Short mmCIF file of C-alpha atoms in Angstrom, two decimals:
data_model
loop_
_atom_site.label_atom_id
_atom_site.label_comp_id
_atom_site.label_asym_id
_atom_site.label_seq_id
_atom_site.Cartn_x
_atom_site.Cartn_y
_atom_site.Cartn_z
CA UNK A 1 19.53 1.39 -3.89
CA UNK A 2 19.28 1.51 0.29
CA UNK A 3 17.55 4.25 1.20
CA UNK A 4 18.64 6.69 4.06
CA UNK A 5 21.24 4.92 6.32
CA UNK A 6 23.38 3.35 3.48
CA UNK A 7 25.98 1.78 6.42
CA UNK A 8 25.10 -1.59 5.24
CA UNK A 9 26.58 -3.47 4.01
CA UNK A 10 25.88 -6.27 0.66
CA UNK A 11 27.19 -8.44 -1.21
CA UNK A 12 28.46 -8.10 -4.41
CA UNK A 13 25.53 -11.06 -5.58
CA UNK A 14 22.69 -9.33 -4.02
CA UNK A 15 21.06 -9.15 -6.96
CA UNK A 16 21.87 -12.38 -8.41
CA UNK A 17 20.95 -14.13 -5.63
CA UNK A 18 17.76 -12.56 -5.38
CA UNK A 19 17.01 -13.68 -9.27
CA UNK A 20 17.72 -17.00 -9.05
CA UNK A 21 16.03 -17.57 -5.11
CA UNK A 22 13.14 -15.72 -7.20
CA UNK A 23 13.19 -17.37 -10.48
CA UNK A 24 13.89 -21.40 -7.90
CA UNK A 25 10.15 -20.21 -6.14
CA UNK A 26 8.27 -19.94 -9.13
CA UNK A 27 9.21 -22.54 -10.94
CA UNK A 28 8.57 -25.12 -7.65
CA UNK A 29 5.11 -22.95 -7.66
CA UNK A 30 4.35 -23.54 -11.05
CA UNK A 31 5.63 -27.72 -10.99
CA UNK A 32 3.57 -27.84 -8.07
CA UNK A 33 0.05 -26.63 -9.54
CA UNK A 34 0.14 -23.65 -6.97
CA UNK A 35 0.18 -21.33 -9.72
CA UNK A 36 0.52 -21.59 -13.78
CA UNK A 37 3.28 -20.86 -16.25
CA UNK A 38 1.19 -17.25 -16.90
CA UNK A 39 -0.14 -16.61 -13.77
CA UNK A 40 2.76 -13.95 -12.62
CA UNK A 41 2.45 -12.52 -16.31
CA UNK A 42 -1.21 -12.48 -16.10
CA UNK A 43 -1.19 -10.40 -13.15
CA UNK A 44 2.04 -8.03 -14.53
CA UNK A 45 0.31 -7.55 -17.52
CA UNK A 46 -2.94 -6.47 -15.97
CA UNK A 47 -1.21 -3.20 -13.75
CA UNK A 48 1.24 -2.46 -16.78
CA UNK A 49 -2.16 -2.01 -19.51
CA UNK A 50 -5.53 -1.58 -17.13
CA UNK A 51 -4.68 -0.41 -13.84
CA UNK A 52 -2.07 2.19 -13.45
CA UNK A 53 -1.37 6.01 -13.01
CA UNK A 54 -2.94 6.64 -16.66
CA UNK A 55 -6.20 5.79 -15.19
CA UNK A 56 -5.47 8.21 -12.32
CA UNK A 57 -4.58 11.07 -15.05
CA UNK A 58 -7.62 10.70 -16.94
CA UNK A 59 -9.97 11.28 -13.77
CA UNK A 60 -8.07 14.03 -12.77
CA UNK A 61 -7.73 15.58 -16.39
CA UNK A 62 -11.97 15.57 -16.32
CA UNK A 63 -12.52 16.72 -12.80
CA UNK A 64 -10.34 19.78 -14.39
CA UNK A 65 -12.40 20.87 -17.43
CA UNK A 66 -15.81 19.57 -15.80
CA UNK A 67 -16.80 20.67 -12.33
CA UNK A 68 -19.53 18.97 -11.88
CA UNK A 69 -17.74 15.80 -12.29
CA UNK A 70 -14.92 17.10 -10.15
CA UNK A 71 -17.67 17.37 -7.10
CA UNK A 72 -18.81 13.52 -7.66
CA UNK A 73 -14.81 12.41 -7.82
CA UNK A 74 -14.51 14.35 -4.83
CA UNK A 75 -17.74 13.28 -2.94
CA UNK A 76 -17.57 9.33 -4.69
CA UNK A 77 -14.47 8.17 -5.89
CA UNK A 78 -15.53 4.70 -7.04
CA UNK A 79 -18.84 6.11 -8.19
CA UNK A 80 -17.26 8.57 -10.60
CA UNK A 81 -14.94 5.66 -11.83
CA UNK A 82 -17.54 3.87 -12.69
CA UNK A 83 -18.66 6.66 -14.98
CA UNK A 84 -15.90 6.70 -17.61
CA UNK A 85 -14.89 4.33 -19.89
CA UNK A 86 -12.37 2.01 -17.68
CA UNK A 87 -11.46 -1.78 -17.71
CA UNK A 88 -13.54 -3.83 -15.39
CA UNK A 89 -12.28 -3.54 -11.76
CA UNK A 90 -11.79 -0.12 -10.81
CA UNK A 91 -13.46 -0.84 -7.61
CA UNK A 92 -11.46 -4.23 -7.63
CA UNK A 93 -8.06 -5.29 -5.40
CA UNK A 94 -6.69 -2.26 -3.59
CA UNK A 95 -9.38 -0.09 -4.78
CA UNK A 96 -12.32 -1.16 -3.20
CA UNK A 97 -12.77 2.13 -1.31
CA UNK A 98 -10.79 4.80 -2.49
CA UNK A 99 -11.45 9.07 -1.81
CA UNK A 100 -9.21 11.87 -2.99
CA UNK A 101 -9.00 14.86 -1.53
CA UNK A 102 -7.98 18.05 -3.40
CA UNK A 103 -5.27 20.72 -3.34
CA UNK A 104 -5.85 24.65 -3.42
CA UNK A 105 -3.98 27.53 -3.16
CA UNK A 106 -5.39 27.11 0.71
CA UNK A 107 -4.57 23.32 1.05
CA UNK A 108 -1.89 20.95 0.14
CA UNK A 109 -2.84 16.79 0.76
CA UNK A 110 -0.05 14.57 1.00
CA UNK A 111 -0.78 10.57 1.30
CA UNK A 112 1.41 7.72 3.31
CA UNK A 113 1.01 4.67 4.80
CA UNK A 114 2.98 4.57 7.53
CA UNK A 115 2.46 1.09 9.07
CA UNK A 116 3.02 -0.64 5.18
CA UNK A 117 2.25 0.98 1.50
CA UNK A 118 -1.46 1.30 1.15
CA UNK A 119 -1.71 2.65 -2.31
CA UNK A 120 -4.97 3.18 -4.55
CA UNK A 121 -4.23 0.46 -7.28
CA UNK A 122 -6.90 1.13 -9.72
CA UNK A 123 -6.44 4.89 -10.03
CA UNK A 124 -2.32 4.86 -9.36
CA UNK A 125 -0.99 1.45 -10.45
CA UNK A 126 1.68 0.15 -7.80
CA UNK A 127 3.41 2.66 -5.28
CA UNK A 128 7.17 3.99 -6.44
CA UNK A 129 9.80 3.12 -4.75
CA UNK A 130 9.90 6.34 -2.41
CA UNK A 131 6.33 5.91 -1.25
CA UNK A 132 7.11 2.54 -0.12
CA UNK A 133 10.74 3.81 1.55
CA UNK A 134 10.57 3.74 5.41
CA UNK A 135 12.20 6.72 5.79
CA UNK A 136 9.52 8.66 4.08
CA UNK A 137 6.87 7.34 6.40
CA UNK A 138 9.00 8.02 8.92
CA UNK A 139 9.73 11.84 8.58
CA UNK A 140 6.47 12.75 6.26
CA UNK A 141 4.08 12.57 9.05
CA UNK A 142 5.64 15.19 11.53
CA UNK A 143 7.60 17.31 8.80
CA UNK A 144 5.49 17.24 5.59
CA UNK A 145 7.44 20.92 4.81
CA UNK A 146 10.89 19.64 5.13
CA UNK A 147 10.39 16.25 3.04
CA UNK A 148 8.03 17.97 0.70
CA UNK A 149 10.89 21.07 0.09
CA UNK A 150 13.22 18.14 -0.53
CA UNK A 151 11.00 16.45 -3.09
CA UNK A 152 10.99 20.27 -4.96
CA UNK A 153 7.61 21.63 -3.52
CA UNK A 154 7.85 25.05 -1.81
CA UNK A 155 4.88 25.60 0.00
CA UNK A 156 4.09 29.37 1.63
CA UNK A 157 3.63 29.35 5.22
CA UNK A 158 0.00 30.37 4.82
CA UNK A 159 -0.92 26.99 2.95
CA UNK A 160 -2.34 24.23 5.32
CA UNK A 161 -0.17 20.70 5.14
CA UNK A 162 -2.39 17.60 5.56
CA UNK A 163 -0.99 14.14 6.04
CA UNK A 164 -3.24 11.44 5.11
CA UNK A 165 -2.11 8.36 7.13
CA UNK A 166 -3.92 5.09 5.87
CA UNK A 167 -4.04 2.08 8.45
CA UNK A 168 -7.45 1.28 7.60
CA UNK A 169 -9.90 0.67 4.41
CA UNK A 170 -9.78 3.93 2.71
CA UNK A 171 -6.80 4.37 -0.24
CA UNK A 172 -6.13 7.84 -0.45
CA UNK A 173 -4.87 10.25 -3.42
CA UNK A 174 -4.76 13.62 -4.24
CA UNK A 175 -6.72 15.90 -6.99
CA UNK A 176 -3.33 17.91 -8.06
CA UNK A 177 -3.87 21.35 -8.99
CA UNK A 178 -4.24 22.44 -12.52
CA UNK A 179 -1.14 24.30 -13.71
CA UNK A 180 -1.63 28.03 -15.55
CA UNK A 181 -0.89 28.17 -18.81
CA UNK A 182 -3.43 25.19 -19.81
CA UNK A 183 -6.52 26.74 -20.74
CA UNK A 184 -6.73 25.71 -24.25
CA UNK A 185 -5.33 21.94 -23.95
CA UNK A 186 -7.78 18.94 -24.17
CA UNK A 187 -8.33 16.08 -21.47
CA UNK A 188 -5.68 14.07 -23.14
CA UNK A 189 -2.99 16.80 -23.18
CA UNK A 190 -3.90 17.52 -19.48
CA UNK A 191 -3.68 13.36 -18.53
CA UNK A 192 0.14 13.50 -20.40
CA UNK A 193 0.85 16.01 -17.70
CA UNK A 194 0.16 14.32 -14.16
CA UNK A 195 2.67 11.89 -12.70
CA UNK A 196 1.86 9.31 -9.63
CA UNK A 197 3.81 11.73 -7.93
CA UNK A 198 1.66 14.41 -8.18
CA UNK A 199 -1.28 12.66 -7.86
CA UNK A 200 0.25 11.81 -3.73
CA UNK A 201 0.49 15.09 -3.37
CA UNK A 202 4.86 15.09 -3.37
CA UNK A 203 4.63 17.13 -6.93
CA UNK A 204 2.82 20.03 -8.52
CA UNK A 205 2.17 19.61 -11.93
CA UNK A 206 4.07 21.83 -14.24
CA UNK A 207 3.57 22.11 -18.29
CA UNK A 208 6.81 21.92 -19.21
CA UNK A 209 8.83 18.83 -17.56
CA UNK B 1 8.14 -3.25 20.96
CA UNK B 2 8.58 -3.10 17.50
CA UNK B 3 10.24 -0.22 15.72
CA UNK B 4 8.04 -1.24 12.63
CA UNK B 5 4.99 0.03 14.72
CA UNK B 6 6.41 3.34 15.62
CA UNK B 7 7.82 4.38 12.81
CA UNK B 8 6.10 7.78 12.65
CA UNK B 9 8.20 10.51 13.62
CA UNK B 10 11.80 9.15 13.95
CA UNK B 11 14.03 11.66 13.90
CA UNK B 12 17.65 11.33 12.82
CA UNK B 13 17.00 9.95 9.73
CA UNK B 14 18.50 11.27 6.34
CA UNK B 15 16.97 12.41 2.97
CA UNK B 16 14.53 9.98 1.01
CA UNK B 17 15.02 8.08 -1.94
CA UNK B 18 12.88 9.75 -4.45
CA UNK B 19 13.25 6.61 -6.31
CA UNK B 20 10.17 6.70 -8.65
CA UNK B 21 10.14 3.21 -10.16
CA UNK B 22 7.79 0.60 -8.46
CA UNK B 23 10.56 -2.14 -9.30
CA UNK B 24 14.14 -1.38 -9.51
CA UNK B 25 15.33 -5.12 -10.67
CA UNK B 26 13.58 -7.56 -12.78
CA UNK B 27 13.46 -10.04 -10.77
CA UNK B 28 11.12 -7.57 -8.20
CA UNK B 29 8.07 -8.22 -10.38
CA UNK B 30 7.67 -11.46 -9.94
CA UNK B 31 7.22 -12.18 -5.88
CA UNK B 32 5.05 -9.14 -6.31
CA UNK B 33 3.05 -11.53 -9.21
CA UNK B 34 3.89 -14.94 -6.83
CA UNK B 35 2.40 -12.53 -3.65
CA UNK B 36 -1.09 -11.20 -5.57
CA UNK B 37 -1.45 -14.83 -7.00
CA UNK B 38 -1.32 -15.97 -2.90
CA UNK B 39 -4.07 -13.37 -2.22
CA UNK B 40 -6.19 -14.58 -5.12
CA UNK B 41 -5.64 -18.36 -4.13
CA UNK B 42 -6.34 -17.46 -0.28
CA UNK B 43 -8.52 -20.38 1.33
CA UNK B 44 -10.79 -17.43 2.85
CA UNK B 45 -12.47 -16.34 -0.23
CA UNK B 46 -15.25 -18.58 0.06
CA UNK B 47 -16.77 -15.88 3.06
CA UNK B 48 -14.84 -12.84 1.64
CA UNK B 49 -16.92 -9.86 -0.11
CA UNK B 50 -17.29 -10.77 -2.72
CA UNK B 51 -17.12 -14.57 -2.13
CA UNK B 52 -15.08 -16.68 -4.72
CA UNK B 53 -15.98 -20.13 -5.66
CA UNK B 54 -12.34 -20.78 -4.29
CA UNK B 55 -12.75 -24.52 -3.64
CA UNK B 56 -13.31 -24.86 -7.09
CA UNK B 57 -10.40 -23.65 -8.25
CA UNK B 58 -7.57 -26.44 -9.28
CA UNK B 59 -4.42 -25.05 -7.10
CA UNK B 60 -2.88 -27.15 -4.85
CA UNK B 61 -2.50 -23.61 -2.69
CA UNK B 62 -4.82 -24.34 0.36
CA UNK B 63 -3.47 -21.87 3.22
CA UNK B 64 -4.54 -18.33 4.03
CA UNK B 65 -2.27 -15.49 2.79
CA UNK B 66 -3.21 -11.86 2.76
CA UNK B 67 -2.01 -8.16 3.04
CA UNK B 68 -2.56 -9.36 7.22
CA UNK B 69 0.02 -12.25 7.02
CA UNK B 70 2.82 -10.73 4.42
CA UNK B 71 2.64 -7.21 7.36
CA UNK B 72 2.74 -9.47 10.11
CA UNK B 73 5.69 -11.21 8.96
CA UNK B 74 8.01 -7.69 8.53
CA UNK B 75 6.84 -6.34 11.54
CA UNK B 76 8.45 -9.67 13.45
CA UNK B 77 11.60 -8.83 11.63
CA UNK B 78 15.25 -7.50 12.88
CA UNK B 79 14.36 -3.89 13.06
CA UNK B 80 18.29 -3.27 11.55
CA UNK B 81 17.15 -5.90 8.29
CA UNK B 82 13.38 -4.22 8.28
CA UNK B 83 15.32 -0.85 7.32
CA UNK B 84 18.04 -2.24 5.27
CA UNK B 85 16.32 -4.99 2.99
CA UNK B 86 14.66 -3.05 0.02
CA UNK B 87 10.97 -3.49 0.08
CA UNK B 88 10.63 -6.74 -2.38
CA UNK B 89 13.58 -8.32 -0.58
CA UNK B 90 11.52 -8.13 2.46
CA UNK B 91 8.84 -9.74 0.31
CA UNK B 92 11.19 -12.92 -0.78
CA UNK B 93 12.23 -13.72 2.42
CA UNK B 94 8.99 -14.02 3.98
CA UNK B 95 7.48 -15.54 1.24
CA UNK B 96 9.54 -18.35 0.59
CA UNK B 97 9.85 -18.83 4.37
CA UNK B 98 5.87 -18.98 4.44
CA UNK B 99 6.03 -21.91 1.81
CA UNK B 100 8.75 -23.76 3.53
CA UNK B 101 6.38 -23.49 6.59
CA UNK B 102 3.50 -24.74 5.00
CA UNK B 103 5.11 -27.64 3.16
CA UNK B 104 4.89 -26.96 0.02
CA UNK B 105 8.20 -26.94 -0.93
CA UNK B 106 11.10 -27.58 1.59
CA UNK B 107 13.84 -25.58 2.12
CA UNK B 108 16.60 -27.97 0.71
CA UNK B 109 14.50 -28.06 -2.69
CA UNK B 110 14.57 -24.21 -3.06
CA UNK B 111 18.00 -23.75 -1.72
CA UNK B 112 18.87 -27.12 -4.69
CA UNK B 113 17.52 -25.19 -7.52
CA UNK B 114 18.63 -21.62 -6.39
CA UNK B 115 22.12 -22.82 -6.16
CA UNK B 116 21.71 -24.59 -10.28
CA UNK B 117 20.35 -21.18 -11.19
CA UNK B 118 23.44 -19.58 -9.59
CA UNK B 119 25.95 -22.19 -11.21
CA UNK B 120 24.58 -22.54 -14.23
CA UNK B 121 23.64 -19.41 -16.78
CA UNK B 122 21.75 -21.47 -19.10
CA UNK B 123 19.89 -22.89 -16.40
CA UNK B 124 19.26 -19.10 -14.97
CA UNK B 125 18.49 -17.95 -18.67
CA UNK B 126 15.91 -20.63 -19.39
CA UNK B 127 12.45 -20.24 -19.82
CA UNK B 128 10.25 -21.29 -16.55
CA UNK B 129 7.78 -24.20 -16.81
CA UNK B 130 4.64 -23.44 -18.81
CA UNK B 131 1.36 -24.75 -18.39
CA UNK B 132 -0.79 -25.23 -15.23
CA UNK B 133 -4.54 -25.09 -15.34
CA UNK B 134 -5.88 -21.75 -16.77
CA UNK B 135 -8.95 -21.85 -14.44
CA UNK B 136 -5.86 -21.14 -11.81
CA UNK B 137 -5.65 -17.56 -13.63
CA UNK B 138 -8.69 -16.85 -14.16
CA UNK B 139 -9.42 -17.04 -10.65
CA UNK B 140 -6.80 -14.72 -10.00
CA UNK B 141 -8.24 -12.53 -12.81
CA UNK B 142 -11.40 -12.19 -11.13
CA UNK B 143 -9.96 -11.05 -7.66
CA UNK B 144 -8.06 -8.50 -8.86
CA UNK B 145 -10.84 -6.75 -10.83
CA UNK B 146 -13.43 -7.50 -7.96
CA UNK B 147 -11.23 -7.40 -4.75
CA UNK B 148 -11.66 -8.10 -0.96
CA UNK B 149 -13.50 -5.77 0.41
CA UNK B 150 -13.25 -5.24 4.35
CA UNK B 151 -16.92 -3.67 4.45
CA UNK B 152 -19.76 -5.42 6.21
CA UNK B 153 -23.30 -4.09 7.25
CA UNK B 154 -22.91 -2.46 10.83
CA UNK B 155 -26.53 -2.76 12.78
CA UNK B 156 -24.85 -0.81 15.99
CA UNK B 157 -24.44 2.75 16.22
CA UNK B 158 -20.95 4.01 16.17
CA UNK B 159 -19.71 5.36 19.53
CA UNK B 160 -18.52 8.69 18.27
CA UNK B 161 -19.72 11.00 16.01
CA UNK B 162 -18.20 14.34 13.84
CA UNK B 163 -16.42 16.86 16.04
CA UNK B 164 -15.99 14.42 19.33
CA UNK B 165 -12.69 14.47 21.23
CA UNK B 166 -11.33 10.85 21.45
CA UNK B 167 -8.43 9.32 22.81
CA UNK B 168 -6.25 6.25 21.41
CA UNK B 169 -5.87 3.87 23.69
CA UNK B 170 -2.84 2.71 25.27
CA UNK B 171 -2.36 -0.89 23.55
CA UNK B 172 0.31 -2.57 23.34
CA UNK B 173 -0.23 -4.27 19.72
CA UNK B 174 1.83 -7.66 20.39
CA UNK B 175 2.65 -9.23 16.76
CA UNK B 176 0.27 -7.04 14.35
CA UNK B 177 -1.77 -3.66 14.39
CA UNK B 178 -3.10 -1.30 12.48
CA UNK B 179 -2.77 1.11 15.23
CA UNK B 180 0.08 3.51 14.12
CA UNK B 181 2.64 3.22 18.10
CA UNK B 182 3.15 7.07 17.93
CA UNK B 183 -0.72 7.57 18.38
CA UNK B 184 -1.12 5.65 21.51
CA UNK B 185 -2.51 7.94 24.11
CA UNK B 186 -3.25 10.81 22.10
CA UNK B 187 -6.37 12.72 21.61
CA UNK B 188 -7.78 13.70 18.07
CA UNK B 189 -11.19 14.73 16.86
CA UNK B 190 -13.69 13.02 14.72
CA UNK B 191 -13.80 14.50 11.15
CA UNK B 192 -15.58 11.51 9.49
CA UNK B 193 -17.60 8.20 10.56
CA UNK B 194 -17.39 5.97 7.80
CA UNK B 195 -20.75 4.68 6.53
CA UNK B 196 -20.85 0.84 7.88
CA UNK B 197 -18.04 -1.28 9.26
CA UNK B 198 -14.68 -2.66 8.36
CA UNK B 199 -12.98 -5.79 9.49
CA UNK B 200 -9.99 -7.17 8.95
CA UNK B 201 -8.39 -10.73 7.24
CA UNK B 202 -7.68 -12.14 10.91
CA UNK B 203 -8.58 -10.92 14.40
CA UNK B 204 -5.32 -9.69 16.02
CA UNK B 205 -4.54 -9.59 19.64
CA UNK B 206 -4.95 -5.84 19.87
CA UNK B 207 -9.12 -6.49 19.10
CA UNK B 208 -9.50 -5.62 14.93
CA UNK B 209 -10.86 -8.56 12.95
CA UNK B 210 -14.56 -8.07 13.69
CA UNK B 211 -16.88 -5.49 12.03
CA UNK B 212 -16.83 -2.31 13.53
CA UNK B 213 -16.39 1.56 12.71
CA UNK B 214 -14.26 2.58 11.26
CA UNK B 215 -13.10 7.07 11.64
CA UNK B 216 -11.27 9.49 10.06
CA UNK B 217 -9.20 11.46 12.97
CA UNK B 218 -7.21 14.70 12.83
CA UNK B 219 -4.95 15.56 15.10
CA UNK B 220 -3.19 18.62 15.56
CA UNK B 221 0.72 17.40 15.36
CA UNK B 222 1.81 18.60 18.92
CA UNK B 223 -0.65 16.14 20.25
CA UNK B 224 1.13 13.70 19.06
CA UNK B 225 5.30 14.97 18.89
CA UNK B 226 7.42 17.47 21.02
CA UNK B 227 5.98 21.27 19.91
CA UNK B 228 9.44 21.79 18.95
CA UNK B 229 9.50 19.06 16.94
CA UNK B 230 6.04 19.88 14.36
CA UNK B 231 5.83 22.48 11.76
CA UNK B 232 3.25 24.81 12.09
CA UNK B 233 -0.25 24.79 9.96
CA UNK B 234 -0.24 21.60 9.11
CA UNK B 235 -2.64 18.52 10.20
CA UNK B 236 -2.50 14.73 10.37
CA UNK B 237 -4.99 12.51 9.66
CA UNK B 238 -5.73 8.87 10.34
CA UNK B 239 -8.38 6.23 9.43
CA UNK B 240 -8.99 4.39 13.10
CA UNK B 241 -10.83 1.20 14.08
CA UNK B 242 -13.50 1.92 16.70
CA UNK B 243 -11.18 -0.76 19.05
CA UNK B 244 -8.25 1.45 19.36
CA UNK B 245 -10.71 4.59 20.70
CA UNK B 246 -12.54 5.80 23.96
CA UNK B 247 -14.03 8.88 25.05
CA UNK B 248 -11.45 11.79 25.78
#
């Protein structure tokens, strides 16, 4: 799946090829004692169970029903982390200094990386396949409106766009905000609702999707 | 110049691929595992923050790989195969190359058993070598929940504080930057000084690598593309190195 300019062309093995150049690397890795027979599966295992977008969801989730805790997220990312109940390493790879930044009905965040894909692992797990598409970094930064209209999100001229570049330390996300018609759910029914998506600002969160 | 610099801004190109898996094919996952094991393996964790034990560790990987050295190796690609490899085949390519470079393996050997793989579908289908030294993973364990963090005590005083106008300085960034090309010569202001300083893996040519501060900038977009070109209320920001700024 090319993004943008799809002109090029492939070759029918693309794929293939890819898999078995892939699969020919590892196992030289693993003969070689570079890495072990589990290390790749180690490291899988560890986004698809203890660092991903559910960990994300559950922050956001509390900084809705508790404002209090919503004004340390917002002031301390890691800090508030550190508060719940998470896996060791929420301030670990790709996470060591995260912030989030919140939307209003004033404000709308949207995050990119436009030199690579900068992405807040312990909160949001590994960055989509759009984030990480160099056509979004390309157009996001000088028409947030047109790219965000064409990801669904209608914003009214009187809400403020801001594009969150990261080329440094920081990993940025974005404190979605909380849809009506969810006063009476709990923290977990509010987590169920947020998608990575939302949470870089290129969704709203809706209740019924 | 390198388009993969200056990609902010292009105009011309068509819709986005709101693709929202992280890996499309199977075999995507693992050179993303082979990459993070690299990082976790990376001869320069014995000063990193926190420091590893890393010469303790029973790899036979002794080179220095990180975030640095898998960007500097797609921004020297063909612009043309930068946009039209997908974003792990980007990561294969250099990857393998960097352990054909380093000796590890040579390229006949990898080119030997991708060929058997592609010949032979029981060969493909077959499980990959087990074992290896589980010290090896645990190693890698510990980096991922711990990290590398680019922060360092900063006994200076930044340059610039909240609300200054600065300018980006002119630089041309050679083989790798963190200095976004469509910035260069621009003026933003200061909306944050981050607490302490920031290095990076490796010093590059265009003066990062040391400790220094680090700022969040905002621009307003027509200081930075055509008025005609920006929408209106909207704002960019940008974390900059101290380097890349003077005084405006």
């Amino acid at each position: 799946m090319p993004s943008g300019y799809d002109g090029f062309k492939y070759g029918a093995d693309r794929e293939i090829y890819s898999a078995a150049k892939v699969k020919a690397l590892e196992s030289l890795l693993i003969e070689k004692g570079i890495i072990t027979g589990n290390t790749v599966d180690t490291i899988l295992s560890y986004f698809e169970t203890e660092m991903g977008p559910f960990n994300g969801a559950k922050l956001v989730a509390k900084a809705w029903v508790d404002p209090a805790f919503k004004a340390r997220l917002l002031a301390d990312c890691n800090a508030a982390c550190a508060e719940m109940d998470f896996p060791p390493g929420m301030s670990g790879a790709e996470g060591e200094h995260m912030r989030i930044v919140e939307n209003t009905p004033e404000v709308h965040n949207v995050i990119v990386c436009t030199l690579c894909s900068c992405y807040p692992w312990p909160t949001l797990g590994l960055p989509p396949y759009w984030f990480k598409d160099p056509t979004f970094r390309a157009r996001v930064v000088r028409e947030p409106r047109v790219v965000l209209k064409e990801f669904g999100v209608e914003l009214d001229d009187s809400v403020e766009v801001r594009v969150w570049d990261s080329s440094a330390q920081i990993r940025w996300w974005v404190l979605p905000m909380r849809p009506a018609g969810t006063e009476g759910m709990s923290e977990a029914q509010l987590a169920s609702l947020l998608t990575p998506e939302a949470m870089m600002g290129v969704a709203t969160v809706t209740v019924n999707r | 110049m390198k388009i993969q610099h200056n990609l902010g801004g292009i105009e011309g190109l068509a819709s986005i691929n709101y693709e929202t898996l992280v890996f499309v094919e199977p075999w995507e996952k693992r050179i993303f595992g082979i990459h993070t094991a690299m990082m976790a393996l990376s001869n320069h964790l014995n000063t990193s923050e926190p420091p590893y034990p890393i010469e303790q560790v029973p790899t036979t990987f002794k080179s220095f790989w990180t975030w640095g050295h898998l960007r500097k190796g797609a921004e020297a690609m063909n612009p043309f195969d930068y946009f039209r490899f997908r974003y792990y085949e980007k990561w294969l390519g250099g990857i393998s190359g960097f352990f054909v470079e380093e000796g590890y393996i040579t390229q006949e050997e990898l080119d030997t058993r991708t060929a058997q793989f592609l010949e032979d579908s029981a060969k493909a289908a077959a499980p990959l070598p087990s074992g290896g030294n589980p010290a090896i993973d645990a190693q890698v364990e510990q980096y991922l929940r711990q990290g590398d963090s680019p922060k360092r005590p900063y006994a200076g005083t930044p340059k610039f504080k909240v609300g200054d106008k600065v300018r980006v300085k002119d630089i041309y960034p050679v083989d790798h930057t963190r200095l976004p090309g469509q910035l260069r010569n621009t003026v933003a202001t200061v909306a944050l000084v981050y607490e302490g300083a920031y290095t990076y893996f490796f010093p590059t040519v265009d003066g990062i690598g040391t400790p220094m501060p680090v700022y969040s900038l905002v621009w307003e977009p027509d200081a930075i593309w055509a008025a005609e070109l920006v929408e209106p209320n909207s704002s960019y920001y940008n974390d900059i190195f101290e380097v890349y700024l003077e005084a405006a």
